Each structure stands twice: as structure tokens, then as C-alpha cells.
Amino acid sequence: MTILVIGSVNADLTVQAARIPAPGETVLGGDAHVSPGGKGANQAVAAALAGAQVKLCGAVGAVPDPFRLPALSGLTRAGVDLSPLHTLDAPTGLALITVAAGGENAITVASGANARFGPEHLPTEWTGLTHLLLQQELTPTVTREAAHRAHAAGLTVILNAAPARTADPELLAHTHHLIVNEHELAALVEQNVDPDELESAARSLLGLGPAAVTVTLGAQGSLTVTADAMYSLAAHPVHVVDTTGAGDTFCGVLAARLGGGDALPTALHWAGVAAGLACTRPGAQDSMPAWAEVLEAESSALNSSSTV
């Protein structure tokens, strides 16, 4: 089982502050911290930490780009295969992240090499791959073409439709499992979605191609619908420090566990536990738990419930 992730690779420049600045406002924060990020790289790391064999296809800038090595450091530590990675004549992507005291974040992305990644950079050989994990930080043309090629090659295509965009019928037609948060769901159905409308809104997307739609709900857990089932899972209880990377952790772990043969409800459970743990530490890849930590957290939760 090998998962291919096609997506963005960034360095994250993070500052802790009392609150997210309002338009036109300057807020003094703490020291800046540079760490690896990008939704593609984040999800590749999360999947690898969850036990999957992972390859990453993306793009970074050439040395002496100061952000190239920081952007790749987490992938290297996690053992992600970078043989499909491209070096382009553009700066490595950079995300500017402000994290508020309560854990909320605001992110601005300078795409750099990610924006120069074109269909010509996609793999031409899909042998030995079982799953493709996609996001929407590369161009729509690239994401659409990647899903089309992978679907035709017999891979299971998992799409995290983030950042939010309106629905692309051709992309969704080649998607097996769609993962969105509430804002991304609203963008896809092109209307505000009240909490009691989440299931019906998610089900409306099943007819466009996906066999499963998962809506991540932060502290409320996740909701997943298929043609004949619905799974509502509570969030793993944690003390939130920083939510950056939690969604990417969920996506990467879900892909890894599905690729490893877990049933959908089981894979969703493990993804939720790992995402919760990612909220207990600052950063994106730096916050992602090793699989042993996920198992330990599950064991601790079971022991606590058995003593109540």
C-alpha cells in the first residue's frame, strides 16, 4: 500500500499573538518561528506517521532559497519518499500564520513554486500506488488532471477540498472520498449551511461523484455520509493550544488507515484522535503525533472511561 500525495510544500512563518488582527490593525506578537508546512506536505507527513508508505509530488525552490530546507525538513524526518519532488525556478512557498491565544489561526499563503507546478509535472507512472490524496493549494487544472489520471489508473482518490472553492464537477466526478470543513462545504453547495443542514448538504454532494463525504467540525468532531450510512464521531477531548495542522492531520491519518485496510468508521475514529492530539502543540507538522502517541491516547481514554 503506497499513498501518493500531490500538493503544496511550504515553510510556515508563525507568530503567537493575543488575537487575530482586525483589518488595518497591528497586533504585537511573540517571536517568529519557521517550520515545515503546506497542505500537501502536512498531509504526507501525517500519513507517514500513521504507518503508510508515502510519496510526495510537489515543488520547491532551488538552493540557496532560504525556505527550501525548512520546508522539506518534516518530510525527511517522517521518511516520505521525495523522488517525485520538483525543483523549480521560483521561491519555495511561504505561509504567514498568526495564532491567537485561544488557538484560532489566520493564514496568508505566498504560493511561490506551488503556483508554477503544472500538469507537466504530474507523474506519468502510477504502478504500485493505491491511493491519491489531493488538496486545493495547487492550481485547479493540476488538481483536476491528477484526479482524472489517478482514477483512470485505478487508485482511490481522496480530496480535501481546501482552501474553499466552488464545486468543480469534473474534479468531484473523479473523487471517491471528499473531506471538507463547514466553510468548504458551504462553498461547494454555494449557500450557508446551518448545523441541522450538514447531513443534507453533504449528501447533496454524493450525486456528483464521491462515495463518501466527511465534514470536519473542529471541537464537534466529524460527520460522514455515504449512500446508505451516516457516521457522527465526537472529537477527541484535548486542551487546545494551536489548531494549525489539525485538519491536515485528520486527512493524512484517514488516508493512511483506509489504505491500511481499516473500515471507514474505524479510520475516521483514528483520524479524529490524531487530529485532537495535533491541537495540543504549536505548529503544523511539528504538532503531528507519532502513531505510538495515538495508540497511547486511545488507551488512556479507555482507561479513564472504565474508571468512571
Short mmCIF file of C-alpha atoms in Angstrom, two decimals:
data_model
loop_
_atom_site.label_atom_id
_atom_site.label_comp_id
_atom_site.label_asym_id
_atom_site.label_seq_id
_atom_site.Cartn_x
_atom_site.Cartn_y
_atom_site.Cartn_z
CA MET A 1 0.00 0.00 0.00
CA THR A 2 1.55 3.29 -1.13
CA ILE A 3 -0.16 6.66 -0.91
CA LEU A 4 0.78 9.39 -3.36
CA VAL A 5 0.22 12.93 -2.16
CA ILE A 6 0.19 15.65 -4.81
CA GLY A 7 0.14 19.05 -3.19
CA SER A 8 1.80 22.14 -1.82
CA VAL A 9 5.07 22.38 0.08
CA ASN A 10 5.63 25.49 2.19
CA ALA A 11 7.63 26.88 5.03
CA ASP A 12 5.42 28.27 7.79
CA LEU A 13 6.35 31.55 9.48
CA THR A 14 4.29 31.57 12.69
CA VAL A 15 3.72 34.27 15.30
CA GLN A 16 1.75 33.84 18.52
CA ALA A 17 -0.43 36.86 19.38
CA ALA A 18 -3.19 37.76 21.81
CA ARG A 19 -5.70 37.89 18.98
CA ILE A 20 -6.02 37.84 15.19
CA PRO A 21 -5.55 41.40 13.87
CA ALA A 22 -8.65 43.14 12.52
CA PRO A 23 -8.36 44.83 9.08
CA GLY A 24 -5.96 47.76 9.39
CA GLU A 25 -4.87 46.78 12.91
CA THR A 26 -1.35 45.98 14.10
CA VAL A 27 -1.03 43.48 16.95
CA LEU A 28 2.29 42.86 18.68
CA GLY A 29 3.16 39.18 18.93
CA GLY A 30 5.88 36.88 20.18
CA ASP A 31 8.97 35.58 18.40
CA ALA A 32 8.57 34.30 14.85
CA HIS A 33 9.12 30.57 14.29
CA VAL A 34 9.91 28.90 10.94
CA SER A 35 8.64 25.35 10.48
CA PRO A 36 7.65 22.99 7.62
CA GLY A 37 4.13 23.27 6.20
CA GLY A 38 1.93 23.31 3.09
CA LYS A 39 -1.23 21.22 2.99
CA GLY A 40 0.30 18.61 0.69
CA ALA A 41 3.43 18.20 2.78
CA ASN A 42 1.45 18.29 6.03
CA GLN A 43 -0.88 15.50 4.93
CA ALA A 44 2.01 13.43 3.60
CA VAL A 45 3.77 13.66 6.98
CA ALA A 46 0.58 12.75 8.87
CA ALA A 47 0.00 9.72 6.65
CA ALA A 48 3.60 8.56 7.05
CA LEU A 49 3.48 8.95 10.85
CA ALA A 50 0.32 6.82 10.82
CA GLY A 51 2.22 3.98 9.20
CA ALA A 52 1.67 4.44 5.46
CA GLN A 53 4.26 4.31 2.71
CA VAL A 54 4.01 7.81 1.24
CA LYS A 55 5.34 9.58 -1.84
CA LEU A 56 5.04 13.34 -2.32
CA CYS A 57 4.84 15.07 -5.68
CA GLY A 58 5.17 18.83 -5.39
CA ALA A 59 7.60 21.70 -5.98
CA VAL A 60 10.10 23.82 -4.06
CA GLY A 61 12.66 26.46 -4.97
CA ALA A 62 16.31 25.80 -5.71
CA VAL A 63 19.20 26.33 -3.29
CA PRO A 64 20.06 28.95 -1.99
CA ASP A 65 16.34 29.53 -1.36
CA PRO A 66 16.32 30.10 2.43
CA PHE A 67 12.99 28.31 2.92
CA ARG A 68 13.70 25.15 0.88
CA LEU A 69 15.34 23.09 3.65
CA PRO A 70 12.90 24.18 6.40
CA ALA A 71 10.00 23.27 4.09
CA LEU A 72 11.39 19.76 3.47
CA SER A 73 12.65 19.00 6.98
CA GLY A 74 9.47 17.38 8.31
CA LEU A 75 9.02 15.23 5.22
CA THR A 76 12.57 13.96 5.53
CA ARG A 77 12.15 13.16 9.23
CA ALA A 78 8.91 11.27 8.57
CA GLY A 79 10.51 9.16 5.84
CA VAL A 80 8.36 10.43 2.97
CA ASP A 81 9.68 9.44 -0.47
CA LEU A 82 10.59 12.72 -2.23
CA SER A 83 11.66 11.19 -5.53
CA PRO A 84 8.65 12.77 -7.35
CA LEU A 85 9.50 16.25 -5.97
CA HIS A 86 10.38 19.02 -8.47
CA THR A 87 12.80 21.93 -8.07
CA LEU A 88 11.51 24.95 -9.99
CA ASP A 89 12.81 28.43 -10.77
CA ALA A 90 10.62 30.10 -8.14
CA PRO A 91 10.74 30.67 -4.39
CA THR A 92 9.58 27.93 -2.06
CA GLY A 93 6.04 28.57 -0.84
CA LEU A 94 5.65 30.53 2.39
CA ALA A 95 2.70 30.67 4.78
CA LEU A 96 2.36 33.58 7.21
CA ILE A 97 0.43 32.36 10.26
CA THR A 98 -0.91 34.29 13.23
CA VAL A 99 -2.06 32.11 16.14
CA ALA A 100 -4.37 33.69 18.74
CA ALA A 101 -4.27 32.91 22.45
CA GLY A 102 -7.37 30.70 22.15
CA GLY A 103 -5.83 28.55 19.40
CA GLU A 104 -7.57 30.06 16.37
CA ASN A 105 -5.37 30.98 13.42
CA ALA A 106 -5.29 33.23 10.35
CA ILE A 107 -3.09 32.25 7.40
CA THR A 108 -1.83 34.08 4.31
CA VAL A 109 0.00 31.97 1.71
CA ALA A 110 2.61 33.10 -0.83
CA SER A 111 2.39 30.12 -3.20
CA GLY A 112 5.75 30.51 -4.95
CA ALA A 113 6.84 27.25 -6.61
CA ASN A 114 3.45 25.69 -5.86
CA ALA A 115 1.81 28.10 -8.32
CA ARG A 116 4.32 27.10 -11.04
CA PHE A 117 3.58 23.39 -10.69
CA GLY A 118 1.76 22.38 -13.87
CA PRO A 119 0.22 19.25 -15.40
CA GLU A 120 3.59 18.52 -17.00
CA HIS A 121 4.99 17.90 -13.51
CA LEU A 122 2.46 15.18 -12.65
CA PRO A 123 3.65 11.55 -12.50
CA THR A 124 3.44 9.51 -15.68
CA GLU A 125 3.66 6.17 -13.86
CA TRP A 126 1.03 5.10 -11.31
CA THR A 127 2.06 1.47 -10.82
CA GLY A 128 2.33 0.37 -7.19
CA LEU A 129 0.15 3.21 -5.88
CA THR A 130 -3.19 2.54 -4.20
CA HIS A 131 -4.42 5.96 -3.05
CA LEU A 132 -4.06 9.56 -4.18
CA LEU A 133 -4.50 12.33 -1.60
CA LEU A 134 -5.20 15.80 -3.01
CA GLN A 135 -5.90 19.29 -1.69
CA GLN A 136 -6.60 22.60 -3.45
CA GLU A 137 -3.45 24.68 -2.91
CA LEU A 138 -2.14 23.80 -6.38
CA THR A 139 -3.90 25.17 -9.47
CA PRO A 140 -7.37 23.78 -10.29
CA THR A 141 -6.05 22.46 -13.60
CA VAL A 142 -3.38 20.39 -11.85
CA THR A 143 -5.74 19.05 -9.19
CA ARG A 144 -8.38 18.12 -11.76
CA GLU A 145 -5.88 16.39 -14.06
CA ALA A 146 -4.26 14.50 -11.17
CA ALA A 147 -7.63 13.15 -10.02
CA HIS A 148 -8.55 12.16 -13.58
CA ARG A 149 -5.28 10.27 -14.18
CA ALA A 150 -5.33 8.54 -10.81
CA HIS A 151 -8.96 7.48 -11.18
CA ALA A 152 -8.23 6.08 -14.64
CA ALA A 153 -5.26 4.16 -13.19
CA GLY A 154 -7.49 2.53 -10.56
CA LEU A 155 -6.38 4.50 -7.50
CA THR A 156 -8.75 5.59 -4.73
CA VAL A 157 -8.86 9.39 -4.89
CA ILE A 158 -9.25 11.31 -1.62
CA LEU A 159 -9.80 15.05 -1.99
CA ASN A 160 -9.54 17.57 0.81
CA ALA A 161 -11.33 20.50 -0.87
CA ALA A 162 -9.29 23.15 0.95
CA PRO A 163 -8.93 26.03 0.60
CA ALA A 164 -12.58 26.59 -0.21
CA ARG A 165 -13.71 26.85 -3.84
CA THR A 166 -16.95 26.40 -5.72
CA ALA A 167 -17.62 22.88 -6.92
CA ASP A 168 -15.69 21.55 -9.91
CA PRO A 169 -17.95 18.82 -11.36
CA GLU A 170 -15.10 17.16 -13.27
CA LEU A 171 -12.90 17.01 -10.18
CA LEU A 172 -15.68 15.63 -7.99
CA ALA A 173 -16.56 13.05 -10.66
CA HIS A 174 -13.10 11.52 -10.13
CA THR A 175 -13.17 11.74 -6.32
CA HIS A 176 -14.00 8.73 -4.15
CA HIS A 177 -13.84 10.38 -0.71
CA LEU A 178 -14.36 14.12 -0.20
CA ILE A 179 -13.21 15.84 3.01
CA VAL A 180 -14.32 19.40 3.85
CA ASN A 181 -14.88 21.67 6.83
CA GLU A 182 -18.05 23.70 7.26
CA HIS A 183 -16.76 26.68 5.25
CA GLU A 184 -15.61 24.48 2.38
CA LEU A 185 -18.92 22.62 2.40
CA ALA A 186 -20.78 25.94 2.13
CA ALA A 187 -18.58 26.95 -0.83
CA LEU A 188 -19.29 23.67 -2.64
CA VAL A 189 -23.07 23.88 -2.22
CA GLU A 190 -22.97 27.68 -2.74
CA GLN A 191 -25.07 28.55 0.31
CA ASN A 192 -24.75 28.95 4.05
CA VAL A 193 -25.23 25.64 5.85
CA ASP A 194 -26.87 25.61 9.29
CA PRO A 195 -25.78 22.92 11.76
CA ASP A 196 -29.02 20.99 11.26
CA GLU A 197 -28.47 21.02 7.49
CA LEU A 198 -24.98 19.50 7.49
CA GLU A 199 -26.08 15.97 6.64
CA SER A 200 -28.39 17.00 3.80
CA ALA A 201 -25.76 19.36 2.35
CA ALA A 202 -23.11 16.63 2.49
CA ARG A 203 -25.48 14.13 0.90
CA SER A 204 -26.15 16.52 -1.97
CA LEU A 205 -22.50 16.11 -2.99
CA LEU A 206 -22.71 12.32 -3.21
CA GLY A 207 -24.55 12.62 -6.50
CA LEU A 208 -21.58 14.47 -8.03
CA GLY A 209 -19.23 11.50 -7.72
CA PRO A 210 -17.89 10.89 -4.19
CA ALA A 211 -18.93 7.68 -2.47
CA ALA A 212 -18.28 9.31 0.92
CA VAL A 213 -18.28 12.90 2.17
CA THR A 214 -16.70 13.81 5.50
CA VAL A 215 -17.31 17.16 7.17
CA THR A 216 -14.79 18.02 9.89
CA LEU A 217 -16.35 20.07 12.68
CA GLY A 218 -13.48 21.03 14.98
CA ALA A 219 -14.45 20.59 18.61
CA GLN A 220 -17.69 18.90 17.49
CA GLY A 221 -15.86 16.05 15.77
CA SER A 222 -16.83 14.93 12.28
CA LEU A 223 -19.83 13.86 10.22
CA THR A 224 -19.52 11.38 7.34
CA VAL A 225 -22.21 10.32 4.90
CA THR A 226 -22.32 7.55 2.31
CA ALA A 227 -25.22 6.39 0.17
CA ASP A 228 -26.50 4.08 2.91
CA ALA A 229 -24.91 5.24 6.17
CA MET A 230 -24.07 8.19 8.38
CA TYR A 231 -21.26 8.35 10.97
CA SER A 232 -21.13 11.10 13.58
CA LEU A 233 -17.97 10.96 15.71
CA ALA A 234 -17.19 13.11 18.73
CA ALA A 235 -13.88 14.96 18.89
CA HIS A 236 -11.09 13.53 21.00
CA PRO A 237 -11.06 15.69 24.17
CA VAL A 238 -7.90 17.79 24.49
CA HIS A 239 -6.65 21.12 25.78
CA VAL A 240 -6.32 23.21 22.61
CA VAL A 241 -3.06 25.12 22.14
CA ASP A 242 -2.99 25.62 18.35
CA THR A 243 -5.36 24.24 15.72
CA THR A 244 -2.87 24.74 12.85
CA GLY A 245 -2.41 21.41 11.06
CA ALA A 246 -5.26 19.59 12.78
CA GLY A 247 -7.30 19.31 9.60
CA ASP A 248 -4.29 18.09 7.64
CA THR A 249 -3.56 15.55 10.35
CA PHE A 250 -7.13 14.25 10.05
CA CYS A 251 -6.84 13.90 6.26
CA GLY A 252 -3.45 12.22 6.28
CA VAL A 253 -4.32 9.74 9.01
CA LEU A 254 -7.68 8.93 7.41
CA ALA A 255 -5.95 8.17 4.10
CA ALA A 256 -3.33 6.04 5.85
CA ARG A 257 -5.84 4.00 7.82
CA LEU A 258 -8.16 3.49 4.84
CA GLY A 259 -5.13 2.48 2.78
CA GLY A 260 -4.14 0.07 5.51
CA GLY A 261 -7.50 -1.69 5.32
CA ASP A 262 -9.42 -0.14 8.22
CA ALA A 263 -13.19 0.09 7.85
CA LEU A 264 -14.45 3.63 7.34
CA PRO A 265 -15.77 4.18 10.91
CA THR A 266 -12.50 2.89 12.38
CA ALA A 267 -10.37 5.06 10.11
CA LEU A 268 -12.49 8.10 10.99
CA HIS A 269 -12.02 7.38 14.69
CA TRP A 270 -8.23 7.21 14.45
CA ALA A 271 -8.15 10.35 12.31
CA GLY A 272 -10.12 12.19 14.97
CA VAL A 273 -7.83 11.07 17.79
CA ALA A 274 -4.71 12.14 15.87
CA ALA A 275 -6.26 15.49 14.91
CA GLY A 276 -7.12 16.17 18.53
CA LEU A 277 -3.56 15.46 19.64
CA ALA A 278 -2.26 17.84 16.95
CA CYS A 279 -4.17 20.65 18.66
CA THR A 280 -2.17 20.23 21.88
CA ARG A 281 1.10 21.56 20.40
CA PRO A 282 2.01 24.57 18.23
CA GLY A 283 2.79 24.27 14.54
CA ALA A 284 1.59 22.10 11.68
CA GLN A 285 3.94 19.15 11.07
CA ASP A 286 5.66 19.81 14.39
CA SER A 287 2.38 19.10 16.18
CA MET A 288 1.54 15.84 14.42
CA PRO A 289 1.63 12.80 16.70
CA ALA A 290 3.60 9.65 16.11
CA TRP A 291 1.42 6.56 15.85
CA ALA A 292 2.56 5.34 19.27
CA GLU A 293 1.19 8.56 20.78
CA VAL A 294 -2.17 8.00 19.10
CA LEU A 295 -2.37 4.47 20.50
CA GLU A 296 -1.36 5.71 23.95
CA ALA A 297 -4.02 8.45 23.88
CA GLU A 298 -6.66 5.90 22.93
CA SER A 299 -5.56 3.59 25.71
CA SER A 300 -5.62 6.42 28.25
CA ALA A 301 -9.11 7.45 27.16
CA LEU A 302 -10.37 3.87 27.52
CA ASN A 303 -8.81 3.53 30.96
CA SER A 304 -10.34 6.82 32.10
CA SER A 305 -13.81 5.83 30.91
CA SER A 306 -13.56 2.42 32.58
CA THR A 307 -12.87 4.03 35.97
CA VAL A 308 -15.81 6.45 35.87
#
